Amino acid sequence: MPRTRPAALRFYGCSNVVVTGIIIQNSPKAHLKFDNCAAVQVSGITVSSPGDSPNTDGIHLQNSQNVVINSSDIACGDDCISIQTGSSAVFIHHVNCGPGHGFSIGGLGKDKTKACVSNITVQDSTLQNTTTGVRIKTWQGGSGSVQGIMFSNIQVSDVKTPIMIDQFYCDKRKCRNHTAAVAISGVSYQSIKGTYSYKPVHFACSDSVPCTGVSLSAIELNPSPEKKHFYGPYCWETYGELRTNTTPPIDCIQPDKRIPSYDSC
Ligand SMILES: *[C@@H]1O[C@H](CO)[C@@H](O)[C@H](O)[C@H]1NC(C)=O
Ligand SMILES: *[C@@H]1O[C@H](CO)[C@@H](O)[C@H](O)[C@H]1NC(C)=O
Ligand SMILES: *[C@@H]1O[C@H](CO)[C@@H](O)[C@H](O)[C@H]1NC(C)=O
Ligand SMILES: *[C@@H]1O[C@H](CO)[C@@H](O)[C@H](O)[C@H]1NC(C)=O
């Protein structure tokens, strides 16, 4: 019953919510979900589900503002934390993720919808054995923007692709091409360190709405010792700057060329 599987615990239209000290295990879908909420504090929670349980996000945020999530352990089969449209002022720190699909903003802009996400910080956190580390994913054809994103002091261990922006996100085999896209700007990666098992950095941005203001510093990503097949960093239409040397060298970022103008959100 994929469409009727419920979240284990869902808050809708709530403000001043505190969730602390609970364990949620084997949810049929998202473990903990907030829609249309404001002033949310989540701390000291444990989410525990197998890495192959489908669509089991750890914490799912939608249309929620002023959210702090800290000091929690999340193991699940989808995004450890999923940040969806309408979310802003979200601060995530001291969270351990894995297995799972990492910390994700999106998928945004599905079916030509407008999406707005701003001011998201993920810091002082770790990921082990996840498919991605810190990720922004948008569907082709959407509008709106993702702005003011900071990923800082993230330790990864055996993560397939630690750093990813994908403006061609598609969970089917093939999606139609569109020129419109959710604009991504002002994304900063500081001190992302550890090991990857597939590709250290993957930035696939839209031809018509490139990613701008992407800045990286103190990136140190090395191949996992046991794995054999690796790819180098990949960038497409990605503009910004390297503030320090990086391991491996990420020379595919192009210098920022212009200040783009975006749909207001
Ligand atoms: C990594 O996660 C996968 C998928 O959940 C699991 O099968 C595998 O045992 C995990 N590996 C380690 C080293 O934890
Ligand atoms: C996490 O948040 C809780 C509740 O706000 C706070 O008591 C705790 O000190 C925080 N932990 C860290 C490591 O900041
Ligand atoms: C995001 O942060 C900027 C700079 O601090 C602030 O001006 C803006 O109002 C914030 N936007 C939202 C939606 O929180
Ligand atoms: C979309 O564009 C890409 C790149 O030009 C192309 O390889 C792909 O076949 C196109 N997909 C469809 C469904 O038209």
Coordinates of C-alpha atoms and ligand atoms in Angstrom, one line a residue:
M1 CA 0.0 0.0 0.0
P2 CA 2.6 2.5 -1.0
R3 CA 0.2 5.5 -1.1
T4 CA -1.4 4.9 2.2
R5 CA 1.6 4.1 4.3
P6 CA 1.5 6.7 7.1
A7 CA 4.3 8.6 8.9
A8 CA 4.9 7.2 12.3
L9 CA 4.6 10.6 14.0
R10 CA 3.3 13.8 12.2
F11 CA 2.8 17.3 13.4
Y12 CA 0.6 19.5 11.2
G13 CA 0.2 23.3 11.7
C14 CA 1.9 23.3 15.1
S15 CA 4.1 25.9 16.6
N16 CA 6.5 25.8 19.6
V17 CA 6.9 22.0 19.3
V18 CA 9.6 20.2 21.3
V19 CA 10.3 16.5 20.5
T20 CA 13.0 15.0 22.6
G21 CA 14.3 11.7 23.9
I22 CA 12.3 9.3 21.8
I23 CA 13.1 6.3 19.7
I24 CA 11.2 5.6 16.5
Q25 CA 11.8 2.3 14.9
N26 CA 10.7 0.7 11.6
S27 CA 8.2 3.3 10.4
P28 CA 6.2 2.4 7.3
K29 CA 7.1 5.7 5.8
A30 CA 8.7 8.9 7.2
H31 CA 9.5 8.5 10.9
L32 CA 8.9 12.1 12.1
K33 CA 7.2 14.7 9.9
F34 CA 6.5 18.4 10.3
D35 CA 4.1 20.2 7.9
N36 CA 3.3 23.9 8.3
C37 CA 5.0 24.2 11.6
A38 CA 7.0 27.0 13.2
A39 CA 9.5 27.0 16.1
V40 CA 10.3 23.3 16.2
Q41 CA 13.0 21.8 18.4
V42 CA 14.0 18.2 18.0
S43 CA 16.8 16.8 20.1
G44 CA 18.1 13.5 21.4
I45 CA 16.0 11.3 19.2
T46 CA 16.9 8.0 17.6
V47 CA 15.5 6.7 14.3
S48 CA 16.2 3.2 13.5
S49 CA 15.1 1.3 10.3
P50 CA 16.9 -0.8 7.8
G51 CA 18.9 0.8 4.9
D52 CA 16.7 -0.9 2.4
S53 CA 13.3 0.1 3.7
P54 CA 11.7 2.3 1.0
N55 CA 10.7 5.9 1.5
T56 CA 11.5 5.9 5.2
D57 CA 12.8 9.4 5.7
G58 CA 14.1 10.0 9.2
I59 CA 12.8 13.5 9.7
H60 CA 10.7 15.2 7.0
L61 CA 10.2 19.0 7.0
Q62 CA 7.8 20.8 4.8
N63 CA 6.6 24.4 5.0
S64 CA 8.2 24.8 8.4
Q65 CA 10.3 27.6 9.7
N66 CA 12.6 28.1 12.7
V67 CA 13.6 24.5 13.2
V68 CA 16.5 23.2 15.2
I69 CA 17.4 19.5 15.1
N70 CA 20.3 18.4 17.2
S71 CA 22.0 15.6 19.0
S72 CA 20.2 12.7 17.2
D73 CA 21.0 9.4 15.5
I74 CA 19.2 8.5 12.3
A75 CA 19.4 5.2 10.5
C76 CA 16.8 4.7 7.7
G77 CA 16.1 3.7 4.1
D78 CA 15.7 7.2 2.7
D79 CA 16.9 10.8 3.5
C80 CA 18.0 11.0 7.2
I81 CA 16.6 14.6 7.0
S82 CA 14.5 15.7 4.1
I83 CA 13.9 19.5 3.7
Q84 CA 11.0 20.3 1.4
T85 CA 9.5 23.5 -0.1
G86 CA 8.5 26.3 2.2
S87 CA 11.2 25.5 4.8
S88 CA 13.5 28.2 6.0
A89 CA 15.7 29.0 9.0
V90 CA 16.5 25.4 9.7
F91 CA 19.6 24.6 11.9
I92 CA 20.8 21.0 12.1
H93 CA 23.7 20.1 14.2
H94 CA 25.3 17.1 15.9
V95 CA 23.3 14.5 14.0
N96 CA 24.7 11.1 12.9
C97 CA 23.2 9.7 9.7
G98 CA 23.6 6.2 8.3
P99 CA 22.5 4.1 6.7
G100 CA 20.3 6.3 4.6
H101 CA 20.4 8.8 1.8
G102 CA 22.0 11.7 3.7
F103 CA 20.8 15.2 4.4
S104 CA 18.7 16.4 1.5
I105 CA 17.0 19.5 0.3
G106 CA 14.3 18.5 -2.1
G107 CA 13.3 17.0 -4.6
L108 CA 11.9 20.4 -5.3
G109 CA 9.8 21.6 -8.3
K110 CA 8.1 18.4 -9.3
D111 CA 5.3 18.7 -11.9
K112 CA 6.4 22.4 -12.6
T113 CA 5.7 23.5 -9.1
K114 CA 7.3 26.5 -7.4
A115 CA 9.6 25.7 -4.5
C116 CA 11.2 28.1 -2.0
V117 CA 13.8 27.0 0.5
S118 CA 16.2 29.3 2.3
N119 CA 18.6 29.7 5.2
I120 CA 19.4 26.1 5.9
T121 CA 22.5 25.1 7.9
V122 CA 23.8 21.6 8.6
Q123 CA 26.9 21.5 10.7
D124 CA 29.0 19.4 13.1
S125 CA 27.4 16.2 11.8
T126 CA 28.6 12.7 10.5
L127 CA 27.4 10.3 7.9
Q128 CA 28.4 6.6 7.6
N129 CA 27.6 4.3 4.7
T130 CA 25.0 6.6 3.1
T131 CA 24.3 7.0 -0.7
T132 CA 24.8 10.8 -0.6
G133 CA 26.1 13.1 2.1
V134 CA 24.8 16.6 1.7
R135 CA 22.5 17.0 -1.3
I136 CA 20.2 19.5 -3.1
K137 CA 17.9 17.9 -5.7
T138 CA 15.4 19.6 -8.0
W139 CA 13.2 18.3 -10.8
Q140 CA 13.4 19.9 -14.2
G141 CA 10.5 22.3 -15.0
G142 CA 10.1 23.8 -11.6
S143 CA 10.5 27.4 -10.4
G144 CA 11.4 29.3 -7.3
S145 CA 14.7 29.2 -5.5
V146 CA 17.1 27.6 -3.0
Q147 CA 19.2 30.2 -1.3
G148 CA 21.5 30.6 1.7
I149 CA 22.6 27.0 2.3
M150 CA 25.6 26.1 4.5
F151 CA 27.1 22.7 5.1
S152 CA 29.9 23.0 7.6
N153 CA 32.1 20.5 9.5
I154 CA 30.6 17.3 8.1
Q155 CA 32.5 14.1 8.6
V156 CA 31.8 11.3 6.0
S157 CA 32.8 7.7 6.1
D158 CA 32.2 5.4 3.1
V159 CA 29.6 7.7 1.6
K160 CA 28.9 7.1 -2.1
T161 CA 28.7 10.7 -3.2
P162 CA 29.3 13.1 -0.3
I163 CA 28.6 16.4 -2.0
M164 CA 25.8 16.6 -4.6
I165 CA 23.6 19.1 -6.4
D166 CA 21.3 17.5 -9.0
Q167 CA 19.0 19.8 -11.0
F168 CA 18.0 16.8 -13.2
Y169 CA 16.5 14.8 -10.4
C170 CA 14.2 12.0 -11.6
D171 CA 13.1 9.0 -9.7
K172 CA 11.8 7.2 -12.8
R173 CA 13.9 5.9 -15.6
K174 CA 13.3 8.9 -17.8
C175 CA 11.9 12.4 -17.2
R176 CA 11.0 15.0 -19.8
N177 CA 13.5 17.8 -20.4
H178 CA 12.4 21.4 -19.5
T179 CA 14.3 24.6 -19.6
A180 CA 12.7 26.0 -16.4
A181 CA 14.4 25.1 -13.1
V182 CA 14.4 25.9 -9.4
A183 CA 17.3 28.3 -9.1
I184 CA 20.1 27.4 -6.7
S185 CA 22.4 30.1 -5.3
G186 CA 24.6 30.7 -2.3
V187 CA 25.6 27.3 -1.3
S188 CA 28.7 27.0 0.9
Y189 CA 30.6 23.8 1.8
Q190 CA 33.1 24.2 4.6
S191 CA 35.2 21.4 6.0
I192 CA 33.6 18.3 4.5
K193 CA 36.1 15.5 5.2
G194 CA 36.4 11.7 5.1
T195 CA 35.9 8.9 2.6
Y196 CA 33.7 8.3 -0.4
S197 CA 33.0 5.1 -2.4
Y198 CA 31.9 6.4 -5.8
K199 CA 32.4 10.1 -6.5
P200 CA 33.5 12.9 -4.2
V201 CA 31.5 15.8 -5.7
H202 CA 28.7 15.8 -8.3
F203 CA 27.3 19.2 -9.4
A204 CA 24.8 18.9 -12.2
C205 CA 23.1 22.3 -12.7
S206 CA 20.6 23.5 -15.3
D207 CA 21.8 24.9 -18.6
S208 CA 19.3 27.8 -18.5
V209 CA 19.4 28.4 -14.7
P210 CA 22.9 27.5 -13.6
C211 CA 24.0 27.2 -9.9
T212 CA 25.7 30.3 -8.7
G213 CA 27.6 31.3 -5.5
V214 CA 28.8 27.8 -4.8
S215 CA 31.8 28.1 -2.5
L216 CA 34.0 25.3 -1.2
S217 CA 36.7 25.4 1.4
A218 CA 38.6 22.7 3.4
I219 CA 37.3 19.8 1.4
E220 CA 39.3 16.6 2.0
L221 CA 37.7 13.6 0.4
N222 CA 39.6 10.4 -0.2
P223 CA 38.5 7.1 -1.7
S224 CA 37.3 4.4 0.8
P225 CA 40.1 1.9 1.2
E226 CA 38.1 -1.2 0.3
K227 CA 36.4 0.0 -2.9
K228 CA 37.9 0.0 -6.3
H229 CA 36.0 2.0 -8.9
F230 CA 36.0 5.8 -8.5
Y231 CA 35.1 8.8 -10.5
G232 CA 36.5 12.3 -10.2
P233 CA 34.6 15.5 -9.3
Y234 CA 32.0 16.5 -11.8
C235 CA 30.5 19.9 -12.5
W236 CA 28.1 21.1 -15.1
E237 CA 27.1 24.8 -15.2
T238 CA 28.3 25.4 -11.7
Y239 CA 29.7 28.9 -10.8
G240 CA 31.4 29.9 -7.6
E241 CA 34.8 29.7 -6.0
L242 CA 37.2 27.5 -4.2
R243 CA 38.4 29.3 -1.1
T244 CA 41.2 26.8 -0.4
N245 CA 42.9 24.0 -2.2
T246 CA 40.8 20.9 -2.0
T247 CA 41.4 17.1 -2.0
P248 CA 40.8 16.0 -4.7
P249 CA 41.3 19.2 -6.7
I250 CA 37.9 20.5 -7.9
D251 CA 38.8 22.5 -10.9
C252 CA 35.5 22.2 -12.7
I253 CA 33.8 25.1 -10.8
Q254 CA 33.7 28.2 -13.0
P255 CA 34.2 31.7 -11.7
D256 CA 30.9 33.5 -10.9
K257 CA 29.9 35.5 -13.9
R258 CA 26.8 37.5 -12.9
I259 CA 24.3 38.1 -10.2
P260 CA 21.3 36.2 -11.4
S261 CA 17.8 37.5 -10.9
Y262 CA 15.3 35.0 -9.6
D263 CA 11.6 34.6 -9.0
S264 CA 10.9 36.1 -5.7
C265 CA 9.9 33.5 -3.1
Ligands
LIG1 C1 25.9 -0.3 4.5 O1 24.5 -0.1 4.2 C2 24.0 -1.2 3.4 C3 22.6 -0.8 3.0 O2 21.8 -0.6 4.2 C4 24.1 -2.5 4.2 O3 23.6 -3.6 3.4 C5 25.6 -2.7 4.5 O4 25.7 -3.8 5.4 C6 26.2 -1.5 5.3 N1 27.6 -1.7 5.4 C7 28.2 -1.4 6.6 C8 29.7 -1.5 6.6 O5 27.6 -1.0 7.5
LIG2 C1 20.5 20.3 21.6 O1 19.3 21.0 21.9 C2 18.8 20.8 23.3 C3 17.4 21.4 23.4 O2 17.4 22.7 22.9 C4 19.9 21.4 24.2 O3 19.5 21.2 25.5 C5 21.2 20.8 24.0 O4 22.2 21.4 24.7 C6 21.6 20.8 22.5 N1 22.8 20.1 22.3 C7 23.9 20.6 21.7 C8 25.1 19.7 21.5 O5 24.0 21.8 21.4
LIG3 C1 17.5 34.4 5.4 O1 18.6 35.1 6.0 C2 18.8 36.4 5.5 C3 20.2 36.9 6.0 O2 20.3 36.6 7.3 C4 17.6 37.2 5.9 O3 17.8 38.6 5.5 C5 16.4 36.6 5.4 O4 15.2 37.4 5.9 C6 16.2 35.2 5.8 N1 15.1 34.6 5.0 C7 14.2 33.8 5.6 C8 13.0 33.4 4.8 O5 14.3 33.4 6.7
LIG4 C1 17.2 15.3 -22.2 O1 18.4 15.9 -22.6 C2 19.5 15.1 -22.5 C3 20.7 15.9 -22.7 O2 20.6 16.7 -23.9 C4 19.4 13.9 -23.5 O3 20.5 13.1 -23.4 C5 18.1 13.1 -23.1 O4 17.9 12.1 -24.0 C6 16.9 14.0 -23.1 N1 15.8 13.3 -22.5 C7 14.6 13.2 -23.1 C8 13.5 12.4 -22.4 O5 14.3 13.8 -24.2

